Amino acid sequence: MSICAAFMVPHPPLIVPAVGRGGEEQIKKTTESYNRVADEIAALAPDTIVISSPHTTMYYDYFHISPGEGATGSFSRFGAPEVNFSEKYDTELVSEITRLASSAGLSAGTEGARDPKLDHGTMVPLYFIRQKYKAGRIVRVGLSGLSYKDHYRLGQLIKEASDYLGRKTVYVASGDLSHKLQTYGPYGFAKEGPEYDRRIMDVCGRGAFPELFDFSEEFCDKAAECGHRSFIIMAGALDGTPVKATAYSHEDVTGVGYGICSFFPAGS
């Protein structure tokens, strides 16, 4: 079955009402788009949801992938311990991805776990998804300091592993956009910030994935982006697949960019 859809989503804890306590009203468009994503995932009823997150265990030269049978987590560090999760990992898919990576000479696997708890980059997407769809195991994928090409290659291997096991898989690329969009934002303003958001929403809104490689690392650093490598893994997971890309929304009212796009296969 392989990758039946993919989604680019942000992960502001603020969007969870128990955390935002009214502050989530600032990003209402993002909430509406997230609910649309959750409805679409529920309609697909995937076997597995693969989520790449910038906030899980990350190494310079290694991709860390779901260790063990599963994981729990909550928004306790954001003042909302009542919002919690207990997720089962798709251990067979994890094993196959790891095997393929080893054969391909790509450094990836389940070793080196630092914190077994689910991170907010994983839990914010799950907060919306689990309201609409309770089934399906997950695979959590960390980013790395490796090249864009290696991130794309990891996505290709995720697709290959899903194909081999006959998994109906949805890919969720968790990642905020620039953190330097407003002078009052958490990191202040840089001219590269709005430029990054404009470019990434254009590229992903068209499904023009090769153009993700045109963003230099220096430019991305100046923009203080969060999810670019996550989006590249997602692109790799859709390698060779024509897609119908749709940009749902973009907001920057908090000084951080939140963009949501969908990608559905449009042929073979």
Coordinates of C-alpha atoms in Angstrom, one line a residue:
M1 CA 0.0 0.0 0.0
S2 CA 2.9 2.3 0.8
I3 CA 2.5 6.1 1.4
C4 CA -1.2 6.9 0.9
A5 CA -0.8 10.6 1.9
A6 CA 1.6 13.0 3.6
F7 CA 1.1 16.2 5.5
M8 CA 3.3 19.1 6.5
V9 CA 2.2 20.4 9.9
P10 CA 3.5 22.7 12.8
H11 CA 3.7 21.8 16.5
P12 CA 3.0 24.8 18.7
P13 CA 1.9 23.6 22.2
L14 CA -0.1 26.8 22.3
I15 CA -2.6 25.2 19.9
V16 CA -3.7 22.6 22.5
P17 CA -6.5 24.4 24.5
A18 CA -5.4 23.1 27.9
V19 CA -2.0 24.7 27.2
G20 CA -3.1 27.8 25.3
R21 CA -5.9 28.6 27.7
G22 CA -7.4 31.0 25.2
G23 CA -4.2 31.8 23.5
E24 CA -4.9 29.3 20.8
E25 CA -7.5 31.7 19.4
Q26 CA -4.6 33.6 17.9
I27 CA -4.0 30.7 15.4
K28 CA -7.5 29.7 14.6
K29 CA -6.8 29.1 10.9
T30 CA -4.1 26.6 11.9
T31 CA -6.5 24.8 14.2
E32 CA -9.1 24.6 11.4
S33 CA -6.5 23.2 9.0
Y34 CA -5.2 20.7 11.6
N35 CA -8.8 19.4 12.0
R36 CA -9.0 19.0 8.3
V37 CA -5.8 17.0 8.3
A38 CA -7.1 14.8 11.1
D39 CA -10.4 14.2 9.2
E40 CA -8.4 13.2 6.1
I41 CA -6.2 10.8 8.0
A42 CA -9.2 9.2 9.7
A43 CA -10.8 8.7 6.3
L44 CA -7.7 7.0 5.0
A45 CA -7.6 4.7 8.1
P46 CA -3.8 4.0 7.8
D47 CA -2.1 1.0 9.4
T48 CA 0.8 3.2 10.4
I49 CA 1.5 6.9 10.9
V50 CA 5.1 7.9 10.5
I51 CA 6.0 11.2 12.2
S52 CA 9.3 13.0 11.8
S53 CA 10.0 15.5 14.6
P54 CA 12.8 18.0 15.2
H55 CA 12.3 17.6 18.9
T56 CA 12.9 13.9 19.5
T57 CA 16.4 12.5 20.0
M58 CA 18.7 14.0 17.4
Y59 CA 22.3 13.2 16.6
Y60 CA 24.8 14.9 14.2
D61 CA 25.5 11.7 12.2
Y62 CA 22.7 9.3 13.0
F63 CA 18.9 9.1 12.5
H64 CA 17.2 7.9 15.7
I65 CA 14.0 5.9 15.1
S66 CA 11.4 4.6 17.5
P67 CA 13.1 2.3 20.1
G68 CA 11.1 -0.4 22.0
E69 CA 7.5 -1.3 21.8
G70 CA 6.0 2.1 22.3
A71 CA 6.1 5.3 24.3
T72 CA 4.0 7.6 26.5
G73 CA 4.0 11.4 26.8
S74 CA 2.1 14.3 28.1
F75 CA 2.0 18.1 28.0
S76 CA 3.0 18.3 31.6
R77 CA 6.0 20.6 30.9
F78 CA 3.5 23.0 29.3
G79 CA 1.2 22.9 32.3
A80 CA -1.3 20.3 31.0
P81 CA -0.4 16.8 32.3
E82 CA -4.0 15.8 31.7
V83 CA -3.3 15.8 27.9
N84 CA -1.4 12.6 27.5
F85 CA -0.7 9.8 25.1
S86 CA 0.2 6.1 25.1
E87 CA 1.3 5.0 21.6
K88 CA 2.4 1.6 20.2
Y89 CA 5.2 1.6 17.7
D90 CA 5.1 -0.4 14.4
T91 CA 8.1 -2.5 15.4
E92 CA 8.1 -4.5 12.1
L93 CA 8.3 -1.3 10.1
V94 CA 11.0 0.1 12.3
S95 CA 13.0 -3.1 11.9
E96 CA 12.6 -3.0 8.1
I97 CA 13.6 0.7 7.8
T98 CA 16.7 0.0 10.0
R99 CA 17.6 -3.1 7.9
L100 CA 17.3 -1.2 4.6
A101 CA 19.3 1.7 6.1
S102 CA 22.1 -0.6 7.1
S103 CA 22.2 -2.1 3.6
A104 CA 22.3 1.3 2.1
G105 CA 25.1 2.5 4.3
L106 CA 22.8 5.1 6.0
S107 CA 23.4 5.6 9.7
A108 CA 19.9 5.0 11.3
G109 CA 18.4 2.9 14.0
T110 CA 17.0 2.6 17.4
E111 CA 20.2 3.0 19.5
G112 CA 21.0 5.9 21.7
A113 CA 17.6 6.8 23.1
R114 CA 17.9 9.8 25.5
D115 CA 14.3 10.5 26.6
P116 CA 11.8 7.7 25.9
K117 CA 8.9 10.1 26.4
L118 CA 7.1 11.4 23.3
D119 CA 8.1 15.0 22.4
H120 CA 5.8 17.9 21.6
G121 CA 6.8 17.7 17.9
T122 CA 5.1 14.3 17.9
M123 CA 2.3 15.0 20.4
V124 CA 0.8 18.1 18.8
P125 CA 0.0 16.2 15.5
L126 CA -1.3 13.3 17.6
Y127 CA -3.5 15.6 19.6
F128 CA -5.5 16.3 16.5
I129 CA -5.2 12.9 14.9
R130 CA -6.3 10.9 18.0
Q131 CA -9.5 12.9 18.3
K132 CA -10.6 11.5 14.9
Y133 CA -8.7 8.3 14.5
K134 CA -7.7 6.0 17.4
A135 CA -6.3 3.1 15.4
G136 CA -2.9 2.7 13.7
R137 CA 0.5 2.4 15.2
I138 CA 3.2 5.0 14.9
V139 CA 6.8 5.4 13.9
R140 CA 8.7 8.4 15.3
V141 CA 11.7 9.6 13.3
G142 CA 14.3 12.0 14.4
L143 CA 16.3 14.5 12.3
S144 CA 20.1 14.6 12.1
G145 CA 23.0 16.8 11.2
L146 CA 23.5 14.7 8.0
S147 CA 23.0 16.2 4.6
Y148 CA 19.7 17.0 2.9
K149 CA 20.4 14.1 0.5
D150 CA 20.7 11.7 3.4
H151 CA 17.3 12.9 4.8
Y152 CA 15.7 12.4 1.4
R153 CA 17.3 8.9 1.2
L154 CA 15.8 8.0 4.6
G155 CA 12.4 9.0 3.3
Q156 CA 12.9 6.7 0.3
L157 CA 13.7 3.9 2.6
I158 CA 10.6 4.5 4.7
K159 CA 8.6 4.2 1.5
E160 CA 10.5 1.1 0.4
A161 CA 9.9 -0.6 3.8
S162 CA 6.2 0.3 3.7
D163 CA 5.9 -1.2 0.3
Y164 CA 7.7 -4.4 1.3
L165 CA 5.5 -4.9 4.3
G166 CA 2.3 -3.9 2.6
R167 CA 1.7 -1.1 5.0
K168 CA -0.9 1.6 4.4
T169 CA 1.1 4.5 5.7
V170 CA 0.5 8.2 6.3
Y171 CA 3.5 10.4 6.6
V172 CA 3.4 13.4 8.9
A173 CA 6.2 15.9 8.7
S174 CA 6.2 17.9 11.9
G175 CA 8.0 21.2 11.8
D176 CA 7.5 24.9 12.4
L177 CA 8.7 27.4 9.8
S178 CA 10.8 30.5 10.6
H179 CA 11.1 31.7 14.2
K180 CA 12.1 35.2 13.1
L181 CA 9.0 36.6 11.6
Q182 CA 8.1 39.4 14.1
T183 CA 10.1 41.8 16.3
Y184 CA 8.0 40.7 19.2
G185 CA 8.5 37.0 18.5
P186 CA 10.6 34.7 20.7
Y187 CA 13.7 35.1 18.5
G188 CA 13.1 38.6 17.1
F189 CA 13.1 39.5 13.4
A190 CA 15.3 38.6 10.5
K191 CA 14.6 39.5 6.9
E192 CA 15.3 35.8 6.0
G193 CA 12.3 34.8 8.2
P194 CA 9.4 36.0 6.0
E195 CA 11.4 35.0 2.9
Y196 CA 11.8 31.4 4.2
D197 CA 8.1 31.2 4.9
R198 CA 7.1 32.6 1.5
R199 CA 9.4 30.3 -0.3
I200 CA 8.5 27.1 1.6
M201 CA 4.8 27.7 1.3
D202 CA 5.2 28.2 -2.4
V203 CA 7.4 25.1 -2.9
C204 CA 5.3 22.8 -0.8
G205 CA 2.0 24.3 -2.1
R206 CA 3.1 23.2 -5.6
G207 CA 4.6 19.9 -4.4
A208 CA 7.9 21.0 -6.1
F209 CA 10.0 18.9 -3.8
P210 CA 13.4 19.2 -5.7
E211 CA 13.3 22.9 -4.8
L212 CA 13.7 22.0 -1.1
F213 CA 17.4 21.4 -1.9
D214 CA 17.7 25.1 -3.1
F215 CA 17.4 26.4 0.5
S216 CA 21.0 26.8 1.6
E217 CA 21.8 25.8 5.2
E218 CA 23.1 29.3 5.8
F219 CA 19.8 30.8 4.7
C220 CA 17.8 28.3 6.8
D221 CA 20.0 29.1 9.9
K222 CA 19.4 32.8 9.5
A223 CA 15.7 32.2 9.2
A224 CA 15.8 30.0 12.3
E225 CA 13.6 27.4 10.6
C226 CA 12.6 24.3 12.4
G227 CA 11.2 21.7 10.0
H228 CA 13.1 21.8 6.7
R229 CA 14.8 18.5 7.2
S230 CA 11.5 17.0 8.3
F231 CA 9.9 18.2 5.1
I232 CA 12.8 16.7 3.0
I233 CA 12.3 13.2 4.6
M234 CA 8.6 13.5 3.7
A235 CA 9.6 14.4 0.1
G236 CA 11.8 11.3 0.0
A237 CA 8.9 9.2 1.2
L238 CA 6.9 10.4 -1.8
D239 CA 9.8 9.9 -4.3
G240 CA 8.7 9.0 -7.8
T241 CA 5.0 9.6 -6.9
P242 CA 3.1 12.4 -8.7
V243 CA 1.1 14.3 -6.0
K244 CA -1.7 16.7 -5.7
A245 CA -0.4 19.3 -3.3
T246 CA -2.6 21.7 -1.4
A247 CA -1.6 24.6 0.9
Y248 CA -4.2 24.8 3.7
S249 CA -3.0 27.7 5.7
H250 CA -0.1 29.8 6.9
E251 CA 0.0 32.0 10.0
D252 CA 2.8 34.1 11.6
V253 CA 1.0 36.1 14.3
T254 CA 3.2 34.7 17.1
G255 CA 6.5 35.5 15.4
V256 CA 6.8 31.8 14.4
G257 CA 5.5 30.4 11.1
Y258 CA 2.9 27.7 11.1
G259 CA 2.2 26.2 7.7
I260 CA 0.0 23.2 6.8
C261 CA -0.1 21.4 3.4
S262 CA -1.3 18.1 2.2
F263 CA 0.1 15.7 -0.5
F264 CA -2.1 13.0 -2.0
P265 CA -0.8 10.6 -4.7
A266 CA -2.1 11.6 -8.1
G267 CA -1.0 8.6 -10.2
S268 CA 1.8 6.0 -10.3

